[in-house]
Short mmCIF file of N, CA, C and O in Angstrom, two decimals:
data_model
loop_
_atom_site.label_atom_id
_atom_site.label_comp_id
_atom_site.label_asym_id
_atom_site.label_seq_id
_atom_site.Cartn_x
_atom_site.Cartn_y
_atom_site.Cartn_z
N ASN J 1 35.60 175.59 188.89
CA ASN J 1 34.69 176.39 189.80
C ASN J 1 35.75 177.39 190.25
O ASN J 1 36.08 178.95 190.14
N ALA J 2 37.57 177.33 189.27
CA ALA J 2 38.26 178.73 189.21
C ALA J 2 37.50 180.28 188.06
O ALA J 2 37.60 180.85 188.05
N LEU J 3 36.92 179.20 187.02
CA LEU J 3 36.22 180.32 186.26
C LEU J 3 34.61 180.85 186.44
O LEU J 3 34.80 181.86 186.22
N PHE J 4 34.68 180.24 187.78
CA PHE J 4 33.30 180.69 188.29
C PHE J 4 33.38 182.20 189.04
O PHE J 4 32.91 182.98 188.99
N ARG J 5 34.63 182.22 189.68
CA ARG J 5 34.97 182.93 190.82
C ARG J 5 35.44 184.30 189.95
O ARG J 5 35.30 185.17 190.38
N ARG J 6 35.81 183.87 188.26
CA ARG J 6 36.52 184.99 187.94
C ARG J 6 35.10 185.59 186.86
O ARG J 6 35.55 186.73 186.19
N SER J 7 34.28 185.31 186.59
CA SER J 7 33.10 185.64 186.50
C SER J 7 31.58 186.00 187.09
O SER J 7 31.66 186.22 187.89
N LYS J 8 30.98 186.87 185.61
CA LYS J 8 30.19 187.72 185.81
C LYS J 8 28.72 187.24 185.93
O LYS J 8 27.79 186.78 186.78
N ILE J 9 28.50 186.62 184.62
CA ILE J 9 27.43 186.42 183.50
C ILE J 9 27.91 184.99 183.11
O ILE J 9 29.06 184.59 182.51
N ILE J 10 26.64 183.90 183.41
CA ILE J 10 26.67 182.45 181.81
C ILE J 10 25.20 182.62 181.59
O ILE J 10 24.20 183.22 182.50
N VAL J 11 25.30 182.43 180.51
CA VAL J 11 23.88 182.37 180.10
C VAL J 11 24.01 180.64 179.13
O VAL J 11 24.83 180.19 178.59
N THR J 12 22.55 180.14 179.46
CA THR J 12 22.54 178.58 179.70
C THR J 12 21.27 178.53 178.57
O THR J 12 20.03 179.28 179.10
N THR J 13 20.85 177.76 177.60
CA THR J 13 19.87 178.31 177.37
C THR J 13 19.17 176.73 176.81
O THR J 13 19.57 175.46 176.97
N CYS J 14 17.99 176.68 176.91
CA CYS J 14 16.99 175.41 176.74
C CYS J 14 17.23 174.23 177.91
O CYS J 14 18.05 173.01 177.67
N MET J 15 17.67 174.95 178.99
CA MET J 15 18.32 173.56 180.02
C MET J 15 17.38 172.25 180.23
O MET J 15 16.28 172.47 180.74
N ARG J 16 18.40 171.48 180.26
CA ARG J 16 17.32 169.93 180.29
C ARG J 16 17.88 169.51 181.37
O ARG J 16 18.75 169.47 181.61
N GLY J 17 17.20 168.74 182.27
CA GLY J 17 17.62 167.52 183.44
C GLY J 17 18.40 168.08 183.87
O GLY J 17 17.56 169.46 184.96
N THR J 18 19.17 167.85 184.77
CA THR J 18 19.94 168.09 185.75
C THR J 18 20.88 168.82 185.34
O THR J 18 22.26 168.96 184.62
N GLU J 19 20.41 170.08 186.17
CA GLU J 19 21.95 171.48 185.27
C GLU J 19 22.61 171.70 186.07
O GLU J 19 22.37 172.61 187.27
N ARG J 20 23.61 171.02 186.39
CA ARG J 20 24.66 171.30 187.19
C ARG J 20 25.79 172.88 186.85
O ARG J 20 25.70 173.41 188.27
N MET J 21 25.72 172.12 185.76
CA MET J 21 27.07 173.40 185.52
C MET J 21 25.69 175.22 185.63
O MET J 21 26.46 175.82 186.91
N PRO J 22 24.48 175.24 185.71
CA PRO J 22 23.93 177.08 186.28
C PRO J 22 24.07 176.59 188.23
O PRO J 22 24.37 177.92 188.63
N VAL J 23 23.96 175.36 188.53
CA VAL J 23 23.94 176.11 190.21
C VAL J 23 25.36 175.86 190.42
O VAL J 23 24.62 176.49 191.28
N GLU J 24 26.02 175.38 190.14
CA GLU J 24 27.45 175.39 190.45
C GLU J 24 27.60 177.52 190.61
O GLU J 24 28.47 177.70 191.47
N ALA J 25 27.50 177.68 189.31
CA ALA J 25 27.74 178.82 188.53
C ALA J 25 26.72 179.84 189.87
O ALA J 25 27.65 180.84 190.50
N ALA J 26 25.81 179.99 189.93
CA ALA J 26 25.23 180.67 190.77
C ALA J 26 25.81 180.36 192.15
O ALA J 26 25.69 181.24 193.18
N MET J 27 25.95 178.89 192.94
CA MET J 27 26.94 179.00 193.83
C MET J 27 27.68 180.18 194.45
O MET J 27 28.40 180.21 195.00
N ALA J 28 28.54 179.83 193.03
CA ALA J 28 29.86 181.00 193.71
C ALA J 28 29.45 182.61 193.09
O ALA J 28 30.46 183.25 193.67
N GLY J 29 28.28 182.80 193.30
CA GLY J 29 27.58 184.24 193.01
C GLY J 29 28.19 184.96 191.27
O GLY J 29 27.71 185.79 191.39
N VAL J 30 27.85 183.65 190.59
CA VAL J 30 27.63 184.29 188.98
C VAL J 30 26.20 184.44 188.92
O VAL J 30 25.13 183.32 189.55
N VAL J 31 25.81 185.28 188.05
CA VAL J 31 24.21 185.62 187.75
C VAL J 31 24.47 184.61 186.74
O VAL J 31 25.03 184.96 185.31
N PHE J 32 22.75 183.82 186.20
CA PHE J 32 23.11 182.95 184.98
C PHE J 32 21.63 183.22 184.21
O PHE J 32 20.54 183.18 185.19
N LEU J 33 21.67 183.54 183.32
CA LEU J 33 20.45 183.45 182.19
C LEU J 33 20.94 182.66 181.49
O LEU J 33 21.14 181.59 181.35
N THR J 34 18.67 182.30 181.37
CA THR J 34 18.26 180.92 180.56
C THR J 34 17.17 181.60 179.45
O THR J 34 16.75 182.71 180.12
N ASN J 35 16.72 180.77 179.19
CA ASN J 35 15.66 181.10 177.79
C ASN J 35 14.39 180.67 178.61
O ASN J 35 14.64 179.80 179.39
N ASP J 36 13.08 181.36 177.78
CA ASP J 36 12.26 180.15 178.53
C ASP J 36 11.63 179.32 178.10
O ASP J 36 10.57 179.05 177.45
N CYS J 37 12.65 177.77 177.97
CA CYS J 37 12.27 176.98 177.91
C CYS J 37 12.84 175.98 179.19
O CYS J 37 13.42 175.87 179.72
N ALA J 38 12.20 174.89 178.83
CA ALA J 38 12.10 173.51 180.03
C ALA J 38 12.48 173.99 181.01
O ALA J 38 11.45 174.15 181.49
N ASN J 39 13.48 173.36 181.62
CA ASN J 39 14.10 174.01 183.17
C ASN J 39 13.40 175.49 183.84
O ASN J 39 12.76 175.36 185.00
N SER J 40 13.80 176.10 182.87
CA SER J 40 13.61 177.55 183.53
C SER J 40 11.99 177.83 183.92
O SER J 40 12.42 178.62 184.62
N LYS J 41 11.20 177.22 182.93
CA LYS J 41 9.68 177.31 183.64
C LYS J 41 9.70 176.61 185.37
O LYS J 41 8.15 177.15 185.69
N ASP J 42 10.35 175.88 185.13
CA ASP J 42 10.10 174.84 186.87
C ASP J 42 10.32 175.86 187.88
O ASP J 42 11.87 175.79 188.14
N ASN J 43 9.59 176.63 188.70
CA ASN J 43 9.67 177.85 189.76
C ASN J 43 10.27 176.78 190.97
O ASN J 43 11.37 177.60 191.65
N ARG J 44 10.04 175.71 191.02
CA ARG J 44 10.44 174.82 192.29
C ARG J 44 11.87 174.80 192.36
O ARG J 44 12.91 174.47 193.29
N ASP J 45 12.31 173.80 191.54
CA ASP J 45 13.46 173.51 190.87
C ASP J 45 14.86 174.41 190.47
O ASP J 45 15.76 175.39 191.09
N PHE J 46 14.21 175.61 189.98
CA PHE J 46 14.91 176.69 189.12
C PHE J 46 14.32 178.22 189.52
O PHE J 46 13.76 178.39 188.75
N PRO J 47 14.05 178.47 191.24
CA PRO J 47 13.61 179.50 191.61
C PRO J 47 14.30 180.82 190.87
O PRO J 47 14.79 181.64 191.71
N LEU J 48 14.13 181.59 189.53
CA LEU J 48 15.26 182.55 189.22
C LEU J 48 13.92 183.70 189.08
O LEU J 48 12.55 184.01 188.56
N PRO J 49 15.12 184.64 189.11
CA PRO J 49 14.18 185.88 188.54
C PRO J 49 13.58 185.87 187.22
O PRO J 49 14.27 185.78 186.01
N ARG J 50 12.49 186.54 186.97
CA ARG J 50 12.14 186.82 185.86
C ARG J 50 12.86 187.30 184.36
O ARG J 50 12.56 186.56 183.52
N GLU J 51 13.44 188.26 185.10
CA GLU J 51 13.97 188.87 183.95
C GLU J 51 15.48 188.56 184.27
O GLU J 51 16.25 188.79 183.73
N HIS J 52 15.82 187.60 184.63
CA HIS J 52 17.16 186.42 184.40
C HIS J 52 16.42 185.59 183.55
O HIS J 52 16.75 184.59 182.87
N ILE J 53 15.47 185.52 182.66
CA ILE J 53 14.98 184.81 181.56
C ILE J 53 14.41 185.42 180.76
O ILE J 53 13.19 186.12 180.76
N PHE J 54 14.94 185.41 179.19
CA PHE J 54 14.58 186.15 178.45
C PHE J 54 13.88 185.45 177.36
O PHE J 54 13.89 184.02 177.47
N SER J 55 12.95 185.48 176.96
CA SER J 55 12.20 185.24 175.68
C SER J 55 13.04 185.25 174.37
O SER J 55 12.28 184.56 173.10
N GLU J 56 13.73 186.00 174.00
CA GLU J 56 13.97 186.29 172.57
C GLU J 56 15.44 186.63 172.33
O GLU J 56 15.68 187.55 173.31
N ARG J 57 15.98 186.36 171.30
CA ARG J 57 17.38 186.08 171.73
C ARG J 57 18.09 187.71 171.12
O ARG J 57 19.12 188.51 172.19
N ASN J 58 16.97 188.46 171.35
CA ASN J 58 17.87 189.67 170.68
C ASN J 58 17.69 190.81 172.06
O ASN J 58 17.85 192.05 171.96
N LYS J 59 16.63 190.16 172.77
CA LYS J 59 16.57 190.95 174.44
C LYS J 59 17.89 190.40 174.78
O LYS J 59 17.80 191.33 175.90
N LEU J 60 18.73 189.74 174.94
CA LEU J 60 19.73 189.25 176.16
C LEU J 60 20.58 190.34 176.07
O LEU J 60 21.48 190.20 177.07
N VAL J 61 21.21 190.86 174.98
CA VAL J 61 21.85 192.04 175.25
C VAL J 61 21.44 193.18 176.18
O VAL J 61 22.33 193.10 177.08
N ASN J 62 20.12 193.40 176.19
CA ASN J 62 19.63 194.52 176.96
C ASN J 62 19.50 193.61 178.62
O ASN J 62 19.94 194.43 179.28
N VAL J 63 19.56 192.40 178.89
CA VAL J 63 19.28 191.71 180.09
C VAL J 63 20.18 191.46 180.46
O VAL J 63 21.04 191.97 181.77
N VAL J 64 21.69 191.48 179.91
CA VAL J 64 23.21 190.74 179.78
C VAL J 64 23.54 192.28 180.89
O VAL J 64 24.08 192.81 181.10
N GLN J 65 23.17 194.19 180.15
CA GLN J 65 24.00 195.15 180.15
C GLN J 65 23.29 195.58 181.48
O GLN J 65 23.63 195.82 182.37
N ASN J 66 22.09 194.72 181.95
CA ASN J 66 21.18 195.86 182.81
C ASN J 66 21.64 195.27 184.23
O ASN J 66 21.66 195.23 185.45
N ILE J 67 22.16 193.43 183.95
CA ILE J 67 23.11 192.40 184.63
C ILE J 67 24.45 193.34 185.48
O ILE J 67 24.58 193.73 186.97
N LEU J 68 25.21 193.45 184.43
CA LEU J 68 26.56 194.59 184.28
C LEU J 68 26.61 195.60 185.43
O LEU J 68 27.15 195.96 186.16
N ASN J 69 25.01 196.45 184.65
CA ASN J 69 25.25 197.30 185.30
C ASN J 69 24.65 197.36 186.67
O ASN J 69 24.18 198.66 187.51
N ASN J 70 23.97 196.77 187.30
CA ASN J 70 23.10 196.72 188.33
C ASN J 70 24.51 195.33 189.00
O ASN J 70 23.02 194.54 189.26
N PHE J 71 24.84 194.67 188.63
CA PHE J 71 25.60 193.87 189.24
C PHE J 71 25.12 193.27 191.37
O PHE J 71 24.69 192.04 190.99
N GLU J 72 24.98 193.46 191.90
CA GLU J 72 25.10 193.39 192.70
C GLU J 72 23.60 193.15 193.13
O GLU J 72 23.62 192.48 194.20
N ILE J 73 22.48 194.22 193.14
CA ILE J 73 21.04 193.82 192.83
C ILE J 73 21.07 192.89 192.56
O ILE J 73 20.33 191.98 192.84
N GLU J 74 21.05 192.64 191.25
CA GLU J 74 20.86 190.86 190.10
C GLU J 74 21.29 189.75 190.76
O GLU J 74 20.53 189.19 191.27
N GLN J 75 22.45 189.67 191.51
CA GLN J 75 23.02 188.80 191.75
C GLN J 75 22.53 188.35 193.54
O GLN J 75 22.34 187.01 193.70
N ALA J 76 21.85 189.50 194.14
CA ALA J 76 21.17 189.16 195.41
C ALA J 76 19.93 188.45 195.06
O ALA J 76 18.78 187.94 195.85
N LYS J 77 19.45 188.81 193.91
CA LYS J 77 18.12 188.14 193.42
C LYS J 77 18.47 186.93 193.50
O LYS J 77 17.24 185.95 193.06
N LEU J 78 19.16 185.78 193.29
CA LEU J 78 19.46 184.79 193.51
C LEU J 78 20.02 183.61 194.58
O LEU J 78 20.23 182.68 195.03
N ASP J 79 19.75 184.50 195.69
CA ASP J 79 19.77 184.17 197.56
C ASP J 79 18.84 183.12 197.17
O ASP J 79 19.07 182.05 197.95
N THR J 80 16.72 183.46 197.34
CA THR J 80 16.25 182.34 196.95
C THR J 80 17.38 180.78 196.17
O THR J 80 17.26 179.75 196.62
N PHE J 81 17.73 180.73 195.48
CA PHE J 81 18.18 180.17 194.17
C PHE J 81 19.28 179.77 195.09
O PHE J 81 18.65 177.83 194.65
N ARG J 82 20.10 180.01 195.60
CA ARG J 82 21.54 179.72 196.32
C ARG J 82 20.60 178.86 197.85
O ARG J 82 21.39 177.67 198.13
N SER J 83 19.39 179.07 197.71
CA SER J 83 19.19 178.79 199.41
C SER J 83 18.61 177.89 199.15
O SER J 83 19.14 176.24 199.95
N VAL J 84 18.27 177.24 197.86
CA VAL J 84 17.73 175.94 197.68
C VAL J 84 18.99 174.98 197.22
O VAL J 84 18.66 173.65 198.43
N TYR J 85 19.72 175.01 196.98
CA TYR J 85 20.48 174.28 196.54
C TYR J 85 22.10 174.34 197.87
O TYR J 85 22.30 173.21 197.42
N LYS J 86 21.82 175.13 198.79
CA LYS J 86 23.21 175.14 199.98
C LYS J 86 23.36 174.30 200.61
O LYS J 86 24.36 173.10 201.10
N ASN J 87 21.74 173.21 200.93
CA ASN J 87 21.87 171.81 201.74
C ASN J 87 21.70 171.14 200.94
O ASN J 87 21.83 169.64 201.97
N VAL J 88 22.01 170.83 199.68
CA VAL J 88 21.78 169.51 198.55
C VAL J 88 23.28 168.59 198.93
O VAL J 88 24.21 169.40 198.61
N GLY J 89 23.36 167.59 199.01
CA GLY J 89 23.99 166.80 199.16
C GLY J 89 23.24 165.23 198.92
O GLY J 89 21.92 165.32 198.60
N HIS J 90 23.84 163.89 199.03
CA HIS J 90 24.04 162.49 198.61
C HIS J 90 23.08 162.29 199.81
O HIS J 90 21.68 161.77 199.68
N LEU J 91 22.56 162.74 200.86
CA LEU J 91 21.91 162.68 202.26
C LEU J 91 20.33 163.34 201.77
O LEU J 91 19.23 162.17 201.65
N SER J 92 20.42 164.33 201.47
CA SER J 92 18.95 165.11 201.07
C SER J 92 18.69 164.59 199.78
O SER J 92 16.83 164.20 199.52
N MET J 93 19.35 163.99 198.81
CA MET J 93 18.78 163.70 197.77
C MET J 93 17.86 161.74 197.74
O MET J 93 17.49 161.96 197.61
N ILE J 94 18.32 161.05 198.74
CA ILE J 94 18.39 160.16 199.25
C ILE J 94 16.97 160.23 200.37
O ILE J 94 16.16 159.49 199.75
N ARG J 95 16.70 161.15 200.67
CA ARG J 95 15.27 161.45 201.90
C ARG J 95 14.58 162.52 200.68
O ARG J 95 13.04 161.51 200.72
N GLU J 96 15.16 162.63 199.87
CA GLU J 96 13.40 163.60 198.81
C GLU J 96 13.31 162.03 197.78
O GLU J 96 12.15 161.86 197.32
N THR J 97 14.10 161.03 197.20
CA THR J 97 14.01 159.75 196.46
C THR J 97 12.62 159.60 197.25
O THR J 97 11.83 159.06 196.81
N LYS J 98 13.38 159.15 198.52
CA LYS J 98 12.14 158.48 199.36
C LYS J 98 10.78 158.80 199.81
O LYS J 98 9.74 158.00 199.14
N GLN J 99 10.48 160.05 199.32
CA GLN J 99 9.75 161.28 199.84
C GLN J 99 8.82 160.51 198.67
O GLN J 99 7.64 160.44 198.46
N PHE J 100 8.96 160.96 197.11
CA PHE J 100 8.73 160.71 196.53
C PHE J 100 8.34 159.47 195.54
O PHE J 100 7.26 159.43 195.44
N TYR J 101 9.69 158.41 196.13
CA TYR J 101 8.57 156.64 196.28
C TYR J 101 7.38 156.75 196.77
O TYR J 101 6.44 156.03 196.24
N ARG J 102 7.72 157.03 198.12
CA ARG J 102 6.21 156.78 198.55
C ARG J 102 5.17 157.37 198.42
O ARG J 102 4.15 156.65 198.26
N ALA J 103 5.31 158.38 197.90
CA ALA J 103 4.55 159.38 197.37
C ALA J 103 3.75 158.63 195.71
O ALA J 103 2.13 158.40 195.11
N ALA J 104 4.47 157.93 195.30
CA ALA J 104 3.92 157.60 194.27
C ALA J 104 3.57 155.97 194.16
O ALA J 104 2.86 155.97 193.37
N THR J 105 3.55 155.59 194.84
CA THR J 105 3.82 154.22 195.31
C THR J 105 1.81 153.89 196.40
O THR J 105 1.44 152.96 196.34
N SER J 106 1.97 155.28 196.26
CA SER J 106 0.61 155.16 197.42
C SER J 106 -0.56 155.73 196.76
O SER J 106 -1.71 155.56 196.95
N GLU J 107 -0.06 155.66 195.56
CA GLU J 107 -2.19 156.67 194.95
C GLU J 107 -2.26 155.07 193.94
O GLU J 107 -2.45 154.60 193.85
#
């Protein structure tokens, strides 16, 4: 977490499954970028601003430059993301698992 406190941006590609590192980074105020692969398309679990998702590697430089030039504005765009995860803990995970199980077995 000390590294996140000193960082402004992290880049991860093709997020799969449980992505703890980008979540922890965003909670520490880091702006994270990813490409348009796998979990980045799931707006429920990863409500990311579209401009933080890049489709071509050569556009990454432009996205990073924009974030560095407008860091506070870009950081604030992750407020929704942070609000999704700020109350996640073992009790919320148990509650969601039970809801998922009930929905899956009622069909």
